[in-house]
PDB file of C-alpha atoms in Angstrom:
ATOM      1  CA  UNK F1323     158.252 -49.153  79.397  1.00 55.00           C
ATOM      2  CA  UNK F1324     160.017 -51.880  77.258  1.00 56.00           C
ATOM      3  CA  UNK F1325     157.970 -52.393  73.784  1.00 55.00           C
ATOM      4  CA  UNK F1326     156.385 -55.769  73.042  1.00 57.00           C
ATOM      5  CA  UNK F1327     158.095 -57.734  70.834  1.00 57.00           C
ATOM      6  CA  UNK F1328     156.928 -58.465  67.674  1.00 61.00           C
ATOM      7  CA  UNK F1329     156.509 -61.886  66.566  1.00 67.00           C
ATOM      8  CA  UNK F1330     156.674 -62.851  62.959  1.00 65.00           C
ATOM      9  CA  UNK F1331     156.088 -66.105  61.045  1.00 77.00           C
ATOM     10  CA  UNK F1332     158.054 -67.669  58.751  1.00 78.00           C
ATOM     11  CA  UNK F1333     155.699 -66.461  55.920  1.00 77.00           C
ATOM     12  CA  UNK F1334     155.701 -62.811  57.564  1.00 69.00           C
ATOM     13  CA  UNK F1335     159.158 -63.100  57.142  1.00 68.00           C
ATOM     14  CA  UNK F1336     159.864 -63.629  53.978  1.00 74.00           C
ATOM     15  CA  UNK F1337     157.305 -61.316  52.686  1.00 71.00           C
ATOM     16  CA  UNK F1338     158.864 -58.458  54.467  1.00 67.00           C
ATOM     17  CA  UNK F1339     162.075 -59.536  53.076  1.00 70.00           C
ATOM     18  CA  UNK F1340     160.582 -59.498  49.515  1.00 69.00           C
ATOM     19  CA  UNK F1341     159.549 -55.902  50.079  1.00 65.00           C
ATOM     20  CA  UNK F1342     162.367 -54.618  51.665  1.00 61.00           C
ATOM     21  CA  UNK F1343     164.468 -56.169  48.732  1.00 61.00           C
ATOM     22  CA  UNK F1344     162.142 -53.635  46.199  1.00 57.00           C
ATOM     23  CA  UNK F1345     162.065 -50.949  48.255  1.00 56.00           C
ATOM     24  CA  UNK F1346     166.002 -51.077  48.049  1.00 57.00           C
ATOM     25  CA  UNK F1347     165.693 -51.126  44.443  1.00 56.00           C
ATOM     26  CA  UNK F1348     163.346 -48.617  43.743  1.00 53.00           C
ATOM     27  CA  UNK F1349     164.948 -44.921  42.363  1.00 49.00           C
ATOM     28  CA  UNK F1350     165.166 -42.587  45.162  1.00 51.00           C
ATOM     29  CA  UNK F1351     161.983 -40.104  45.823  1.00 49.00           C
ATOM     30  CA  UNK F1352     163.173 -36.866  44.771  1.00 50.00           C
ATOM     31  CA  UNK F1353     166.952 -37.112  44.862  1.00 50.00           C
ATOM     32  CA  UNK F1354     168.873 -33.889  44.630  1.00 50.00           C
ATOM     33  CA  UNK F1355     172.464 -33.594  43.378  1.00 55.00           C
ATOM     34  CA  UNK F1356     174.501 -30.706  43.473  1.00 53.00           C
ATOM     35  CA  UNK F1357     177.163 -30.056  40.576  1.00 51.00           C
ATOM     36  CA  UNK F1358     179.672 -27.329  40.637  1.00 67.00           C
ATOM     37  CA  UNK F1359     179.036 -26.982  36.742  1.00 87.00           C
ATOM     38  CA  UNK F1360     175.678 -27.978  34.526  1.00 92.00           C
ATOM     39  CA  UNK F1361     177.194 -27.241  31.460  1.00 93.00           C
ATOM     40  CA  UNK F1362     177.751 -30.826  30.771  1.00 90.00           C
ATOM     41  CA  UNK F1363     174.193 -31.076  30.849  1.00 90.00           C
ATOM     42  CA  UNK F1364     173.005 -29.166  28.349  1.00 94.00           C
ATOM     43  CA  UNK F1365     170.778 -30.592  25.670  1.00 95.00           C
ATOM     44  CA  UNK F1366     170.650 -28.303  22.671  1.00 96.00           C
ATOM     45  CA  UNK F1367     173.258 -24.908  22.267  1.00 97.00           C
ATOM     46  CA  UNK F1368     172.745 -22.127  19.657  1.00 97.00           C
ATOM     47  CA  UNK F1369     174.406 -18.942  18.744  1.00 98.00           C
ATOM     48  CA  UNK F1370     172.504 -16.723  16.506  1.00 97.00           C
ATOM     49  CA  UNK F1371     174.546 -14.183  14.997  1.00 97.00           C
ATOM     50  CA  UNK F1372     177.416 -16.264  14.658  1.00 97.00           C
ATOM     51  CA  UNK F1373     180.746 -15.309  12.711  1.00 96.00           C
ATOM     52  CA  UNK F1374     181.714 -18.771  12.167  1.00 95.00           C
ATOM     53  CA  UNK F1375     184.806 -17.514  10.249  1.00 95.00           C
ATOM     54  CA  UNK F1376     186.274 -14.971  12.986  1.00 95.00           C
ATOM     55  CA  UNK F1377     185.587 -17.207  16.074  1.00 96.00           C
ATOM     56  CA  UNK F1378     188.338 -19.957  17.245  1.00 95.00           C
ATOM     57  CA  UNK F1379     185.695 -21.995  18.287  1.00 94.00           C
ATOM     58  CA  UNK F1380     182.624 -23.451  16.816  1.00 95.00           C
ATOM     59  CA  UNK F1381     178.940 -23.695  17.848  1.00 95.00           C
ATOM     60  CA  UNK F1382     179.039 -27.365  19.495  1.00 94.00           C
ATOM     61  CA  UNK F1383     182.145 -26.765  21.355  1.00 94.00           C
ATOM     62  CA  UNK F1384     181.806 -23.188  23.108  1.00 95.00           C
ATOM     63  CA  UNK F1385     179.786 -24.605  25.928  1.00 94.00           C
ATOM     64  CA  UNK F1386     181.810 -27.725  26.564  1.00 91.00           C
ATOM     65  CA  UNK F1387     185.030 -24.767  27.815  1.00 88.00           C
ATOM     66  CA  UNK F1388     186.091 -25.817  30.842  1.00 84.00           C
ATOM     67  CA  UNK F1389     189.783 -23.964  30.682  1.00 88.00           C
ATOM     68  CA  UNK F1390     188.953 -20.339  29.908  1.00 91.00           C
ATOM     69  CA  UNK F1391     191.830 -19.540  27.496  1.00 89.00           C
ATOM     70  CA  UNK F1392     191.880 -15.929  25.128  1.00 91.00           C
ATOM     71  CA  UNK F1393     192.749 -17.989  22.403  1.00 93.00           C
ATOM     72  CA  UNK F1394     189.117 -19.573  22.400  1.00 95.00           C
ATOM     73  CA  UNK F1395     186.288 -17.486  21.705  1.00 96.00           C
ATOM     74  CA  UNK F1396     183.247 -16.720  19.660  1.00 97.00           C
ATOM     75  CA  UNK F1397     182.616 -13.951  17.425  1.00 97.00           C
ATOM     76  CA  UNK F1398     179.283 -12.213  16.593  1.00 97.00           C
ATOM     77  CA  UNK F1399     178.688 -11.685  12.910  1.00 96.00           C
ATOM     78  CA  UNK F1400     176.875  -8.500  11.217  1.00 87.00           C
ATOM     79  CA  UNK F1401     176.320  -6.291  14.396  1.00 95.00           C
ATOM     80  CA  UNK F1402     176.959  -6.466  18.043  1.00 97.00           C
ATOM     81  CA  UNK F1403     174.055  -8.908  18.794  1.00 98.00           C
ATOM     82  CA  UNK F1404     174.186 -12.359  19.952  1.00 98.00           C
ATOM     83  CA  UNK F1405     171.788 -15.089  21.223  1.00 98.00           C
ATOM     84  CA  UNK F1406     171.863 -17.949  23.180  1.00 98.00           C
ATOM     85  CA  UNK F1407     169.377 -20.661  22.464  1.00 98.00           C
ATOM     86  CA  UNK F1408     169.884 -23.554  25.446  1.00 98.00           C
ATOM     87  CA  UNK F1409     168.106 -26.479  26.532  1.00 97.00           C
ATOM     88  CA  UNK F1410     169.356 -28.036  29.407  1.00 95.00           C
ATOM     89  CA  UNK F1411     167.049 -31.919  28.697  1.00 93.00           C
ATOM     90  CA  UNK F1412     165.873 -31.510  32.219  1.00 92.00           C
ATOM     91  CA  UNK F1413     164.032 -28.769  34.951  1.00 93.00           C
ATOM     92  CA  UNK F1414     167.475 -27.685  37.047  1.00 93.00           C
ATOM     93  CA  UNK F1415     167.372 -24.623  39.615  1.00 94.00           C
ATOM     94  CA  UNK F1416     169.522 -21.864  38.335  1.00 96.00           C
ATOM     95  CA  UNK F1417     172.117 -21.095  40.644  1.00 95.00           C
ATOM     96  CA  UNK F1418     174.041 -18.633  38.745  1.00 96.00           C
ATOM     97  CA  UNK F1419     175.562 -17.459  34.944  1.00 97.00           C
ATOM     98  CA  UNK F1420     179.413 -16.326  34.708  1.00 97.00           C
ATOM     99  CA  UNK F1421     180.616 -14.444  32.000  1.00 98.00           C
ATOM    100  CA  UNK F1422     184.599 -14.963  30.448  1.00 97.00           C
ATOM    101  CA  UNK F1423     185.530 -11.997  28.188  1.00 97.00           C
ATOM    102  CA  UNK F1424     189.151 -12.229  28.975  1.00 95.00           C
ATOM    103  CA  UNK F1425     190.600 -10.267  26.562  1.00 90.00           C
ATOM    104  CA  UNK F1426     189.331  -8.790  22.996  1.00 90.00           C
ATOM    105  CA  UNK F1427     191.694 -10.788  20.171  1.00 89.00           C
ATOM    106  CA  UNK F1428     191.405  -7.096  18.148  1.00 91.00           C
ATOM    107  CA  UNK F1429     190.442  -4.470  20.739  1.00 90.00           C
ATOM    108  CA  UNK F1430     188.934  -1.752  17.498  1.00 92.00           C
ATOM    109  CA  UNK F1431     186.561  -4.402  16.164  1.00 94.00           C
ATOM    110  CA  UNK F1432     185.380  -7.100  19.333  1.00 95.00           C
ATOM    111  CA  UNK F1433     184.172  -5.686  22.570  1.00 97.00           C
ATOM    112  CA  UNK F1434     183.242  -7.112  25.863  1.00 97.00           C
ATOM    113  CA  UNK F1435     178.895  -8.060  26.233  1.00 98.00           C
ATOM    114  CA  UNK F1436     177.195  -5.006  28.089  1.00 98.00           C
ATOM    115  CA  UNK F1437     173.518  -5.736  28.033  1.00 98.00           C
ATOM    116  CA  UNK F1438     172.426  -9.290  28.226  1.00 98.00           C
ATOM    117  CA  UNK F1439     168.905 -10.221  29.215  1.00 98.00           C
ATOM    118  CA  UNK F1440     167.618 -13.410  30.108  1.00 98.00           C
ATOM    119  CA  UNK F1441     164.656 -15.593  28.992  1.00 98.00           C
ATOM    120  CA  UNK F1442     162.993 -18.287  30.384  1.00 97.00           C
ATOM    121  CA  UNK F1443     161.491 -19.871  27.119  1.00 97.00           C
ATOM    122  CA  UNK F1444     159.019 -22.767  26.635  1.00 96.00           C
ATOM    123  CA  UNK F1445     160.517 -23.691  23.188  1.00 96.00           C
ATOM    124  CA  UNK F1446     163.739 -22.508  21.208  1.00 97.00           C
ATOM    125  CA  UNK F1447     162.399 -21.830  18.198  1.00 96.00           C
ATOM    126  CA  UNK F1448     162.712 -17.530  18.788  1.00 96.00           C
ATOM    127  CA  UNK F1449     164.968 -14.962  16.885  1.00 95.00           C
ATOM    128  CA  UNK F1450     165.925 -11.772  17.584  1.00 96.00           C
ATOM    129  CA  UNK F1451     162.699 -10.113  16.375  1.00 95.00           C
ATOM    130  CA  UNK F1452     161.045 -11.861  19.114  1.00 95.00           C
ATOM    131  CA  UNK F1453     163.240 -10.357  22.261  1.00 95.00           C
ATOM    132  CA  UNK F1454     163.795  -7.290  21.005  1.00 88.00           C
ATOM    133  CA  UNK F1455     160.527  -6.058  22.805  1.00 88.00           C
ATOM    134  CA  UNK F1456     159.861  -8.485  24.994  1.00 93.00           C
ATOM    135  CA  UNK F1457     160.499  -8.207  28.875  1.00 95.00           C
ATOM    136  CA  UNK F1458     163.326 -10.463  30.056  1.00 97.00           C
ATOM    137  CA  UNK F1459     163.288 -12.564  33.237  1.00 97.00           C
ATOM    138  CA  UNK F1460     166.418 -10.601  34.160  1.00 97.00           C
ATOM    139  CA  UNK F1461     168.370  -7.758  32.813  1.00 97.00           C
ATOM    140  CA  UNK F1462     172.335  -7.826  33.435  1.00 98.00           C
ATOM    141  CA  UNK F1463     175.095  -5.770  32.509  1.00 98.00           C
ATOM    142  CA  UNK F1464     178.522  -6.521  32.362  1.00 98.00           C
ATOM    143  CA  UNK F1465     181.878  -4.895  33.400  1.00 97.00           C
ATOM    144  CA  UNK F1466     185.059  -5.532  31.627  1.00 95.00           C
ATOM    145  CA  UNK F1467     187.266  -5.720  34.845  1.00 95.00           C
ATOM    146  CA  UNK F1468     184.923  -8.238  35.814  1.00 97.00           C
ATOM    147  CA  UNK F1469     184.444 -10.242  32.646  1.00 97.00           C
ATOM    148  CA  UNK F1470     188.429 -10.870  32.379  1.00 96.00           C
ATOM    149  CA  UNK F1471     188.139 -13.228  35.662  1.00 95.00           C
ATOM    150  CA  UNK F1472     184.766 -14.289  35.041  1.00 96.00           C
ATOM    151  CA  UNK F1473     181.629 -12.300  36.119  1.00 98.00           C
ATOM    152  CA  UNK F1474     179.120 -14.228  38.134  1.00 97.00           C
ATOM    153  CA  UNK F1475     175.478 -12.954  38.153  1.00 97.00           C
ATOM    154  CA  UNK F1476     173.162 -14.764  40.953  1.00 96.00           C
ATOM    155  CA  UNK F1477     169.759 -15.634  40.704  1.00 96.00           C
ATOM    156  CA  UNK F1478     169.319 -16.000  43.912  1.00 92.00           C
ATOM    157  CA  UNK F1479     169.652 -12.342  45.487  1.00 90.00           C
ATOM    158  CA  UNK F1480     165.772 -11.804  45.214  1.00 90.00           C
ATOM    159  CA  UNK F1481     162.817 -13.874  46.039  1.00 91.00           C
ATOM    160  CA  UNK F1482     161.259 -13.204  42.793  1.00 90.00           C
ATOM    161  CA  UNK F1483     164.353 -14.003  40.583  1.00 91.00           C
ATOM    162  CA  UNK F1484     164.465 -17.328  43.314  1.00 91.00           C
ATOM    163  CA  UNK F1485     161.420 -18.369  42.551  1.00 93.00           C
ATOM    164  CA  UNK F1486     161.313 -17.982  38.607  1.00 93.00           C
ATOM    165  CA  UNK F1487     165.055 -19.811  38.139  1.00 96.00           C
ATOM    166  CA  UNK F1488     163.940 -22.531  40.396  1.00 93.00           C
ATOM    167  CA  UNK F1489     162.715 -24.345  37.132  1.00 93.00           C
ATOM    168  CA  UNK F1490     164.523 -23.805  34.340  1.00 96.00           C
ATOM    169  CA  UNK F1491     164.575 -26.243  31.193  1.00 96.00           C
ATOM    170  CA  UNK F1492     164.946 -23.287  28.248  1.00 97.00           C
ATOM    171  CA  UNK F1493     166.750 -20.415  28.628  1.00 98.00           C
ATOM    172  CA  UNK F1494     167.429 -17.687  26.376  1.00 98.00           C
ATOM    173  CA  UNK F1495     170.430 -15.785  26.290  1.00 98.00           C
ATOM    174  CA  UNK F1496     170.222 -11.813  24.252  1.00 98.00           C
ATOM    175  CA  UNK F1497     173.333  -9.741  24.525  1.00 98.00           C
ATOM    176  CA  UNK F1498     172.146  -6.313  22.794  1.00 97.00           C
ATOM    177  CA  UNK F1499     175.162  -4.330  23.097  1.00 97.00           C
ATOM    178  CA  UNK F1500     178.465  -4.229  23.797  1.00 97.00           C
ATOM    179  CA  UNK F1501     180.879  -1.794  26.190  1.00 97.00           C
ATOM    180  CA  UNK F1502     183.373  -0.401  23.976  1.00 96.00           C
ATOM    181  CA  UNK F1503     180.310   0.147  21.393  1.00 96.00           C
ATOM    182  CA  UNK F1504     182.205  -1.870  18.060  1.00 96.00           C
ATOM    183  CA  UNK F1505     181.272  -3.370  15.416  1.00 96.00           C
ATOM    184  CA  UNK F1506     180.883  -7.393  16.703  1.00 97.00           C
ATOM    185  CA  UNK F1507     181.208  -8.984  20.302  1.00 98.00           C
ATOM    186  CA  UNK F1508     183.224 -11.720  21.711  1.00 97.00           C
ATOM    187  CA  UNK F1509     183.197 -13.935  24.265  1.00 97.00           C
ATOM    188  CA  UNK F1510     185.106 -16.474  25.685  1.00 97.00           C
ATOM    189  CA  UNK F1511     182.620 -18.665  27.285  1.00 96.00           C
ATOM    190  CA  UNK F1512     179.526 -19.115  29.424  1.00 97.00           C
ATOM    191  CA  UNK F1513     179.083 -21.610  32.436  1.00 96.00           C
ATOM    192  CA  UNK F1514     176.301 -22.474  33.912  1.00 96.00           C
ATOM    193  CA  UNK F1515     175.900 -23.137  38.115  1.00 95.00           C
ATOM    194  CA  UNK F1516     172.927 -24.998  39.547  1.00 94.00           C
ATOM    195  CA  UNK F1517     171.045 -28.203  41.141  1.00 91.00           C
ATOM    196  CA  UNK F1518     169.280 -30.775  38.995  1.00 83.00           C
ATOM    197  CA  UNK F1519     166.784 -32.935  40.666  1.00 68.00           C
ATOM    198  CA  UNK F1520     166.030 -36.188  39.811  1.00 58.00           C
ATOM    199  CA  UNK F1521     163.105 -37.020  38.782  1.00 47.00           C
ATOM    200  CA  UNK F1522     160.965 -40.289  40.544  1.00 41.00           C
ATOM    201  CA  UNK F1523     160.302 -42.972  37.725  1.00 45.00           C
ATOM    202  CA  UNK F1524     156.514 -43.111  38.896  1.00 48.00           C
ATOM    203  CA  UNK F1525     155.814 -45.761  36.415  1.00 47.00           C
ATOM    204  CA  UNK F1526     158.510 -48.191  38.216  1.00 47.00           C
ATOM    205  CA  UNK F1527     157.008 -47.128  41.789  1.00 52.00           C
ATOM    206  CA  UNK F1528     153.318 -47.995  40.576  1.00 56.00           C
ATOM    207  CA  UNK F1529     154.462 -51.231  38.980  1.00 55.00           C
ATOM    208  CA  UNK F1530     156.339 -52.638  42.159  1.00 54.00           C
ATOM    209  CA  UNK F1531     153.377 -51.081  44.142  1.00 57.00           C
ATOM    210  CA  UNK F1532     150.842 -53.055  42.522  1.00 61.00           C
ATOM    211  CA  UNK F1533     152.895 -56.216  42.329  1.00 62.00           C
ATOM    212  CA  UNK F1534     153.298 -56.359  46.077  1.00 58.00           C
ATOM    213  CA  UNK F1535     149.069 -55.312  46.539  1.00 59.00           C
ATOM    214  CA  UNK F1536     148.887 -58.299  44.176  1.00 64.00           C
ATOM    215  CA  UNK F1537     151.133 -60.570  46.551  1.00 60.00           C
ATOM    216  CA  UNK F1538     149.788 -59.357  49.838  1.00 58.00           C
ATOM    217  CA  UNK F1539     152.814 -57.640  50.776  1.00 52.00           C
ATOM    218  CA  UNK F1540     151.215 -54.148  51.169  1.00 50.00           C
TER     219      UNK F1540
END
């Protein structure tokens, strides 16, 4: 059966055109966007532990690593400990974490990370007195054969781990030991897989909402 067709005035018109027009202009609901790498989106980056002196690379740049290159790492300082403090500005959905340890710059003193834990974290004010006990989110260990190439750890091989890296704004990093048991560990970098959603401007939807209530047009 053919549908009746709709017959508009000129005033109709127009105000559908009016609210088309905002509609167009309005943020999308919900918009996801996938990124191969969120490292450009983090926030805030700290190392605790940090042996400013040893490393080739400072604080502010050791995230930014794109290239992974054995000439570019960080050091830790008095023992084998490091932390990660990171803020990525915004809730993303933790895909994954790799791991570059390509090659120890003096094999007897820096060794690859072994045990690294990981945090979900409402603020980054923490130290190492406040992980040491604490349950991580997720416990990983790392194998030199793998680090050299990279070694990716998912957080999406079970539901639970799904679930609880869906949202992730804080995250804290804890490497506690290292494999070949010295002194300090390196590392050549860190990068970061995932999806970052968008968030609606509600205060922009309301506004044109209530403008076009005003007018009639809704």
């Amino acid at each position: 059966m053919a549908q009746p067709k709709l017959n508009f005035t000129a005033e109709e018109k127009e105000q559908i055109k009016i609210l088309k027009k905002k509609l167009e202009d309005m943020p999308e609901a919900g918009v996801i966007k996938k990124t191969k790498s969120i490292n450009e989106c983090i926030k805030t980056f700290q190392i605790l532990n940090l042996e400013s002196s040893e490393s080739t690379i400072t604080n502010d740049q050791f995230p930014k690593i794109q290239n992974m290159n054995q000439g570019l790492f960080i050091v830790s300082d008095a023992d084998e400990e490091l932390i990660f403090l990171i803020d990525f500005g915004q809730e993303i959905d933790l895909e994954s974490i790799t791991f570059h340890a390509i090659q120890s710059a003096k094999e007897d003193e820096y060794s690859a990370p072994k045990d690294i834990n990981l945090f979900i974290v409402d603020s980054l004010n923490k130290n190492f007195d406040d992980v040491k006990n604490a349950k991580p989110d997720k416990k990983l260990i790392g194998k030199k054969k793998k680090l050299i190439n990279g070694q990716t750890f998912s957080m999406k091989k079970k539901a639970k781990s799904t679930v609880k890296f869906s949202k992730v704004q804080k995250l804290l990093i804890y490497i506690s030991s290292n494999i070949d048991d010295t002194e300090q560990t390196y590392l050549n970098g860190i990068e970061f897989k995932g999806l970052i959603k968008d968030v609606t401007d509600m205060d922009k939807w309301e506004a044109a909402a209530a403008e076009a209530k005003k007018r009639g047009e809704m």
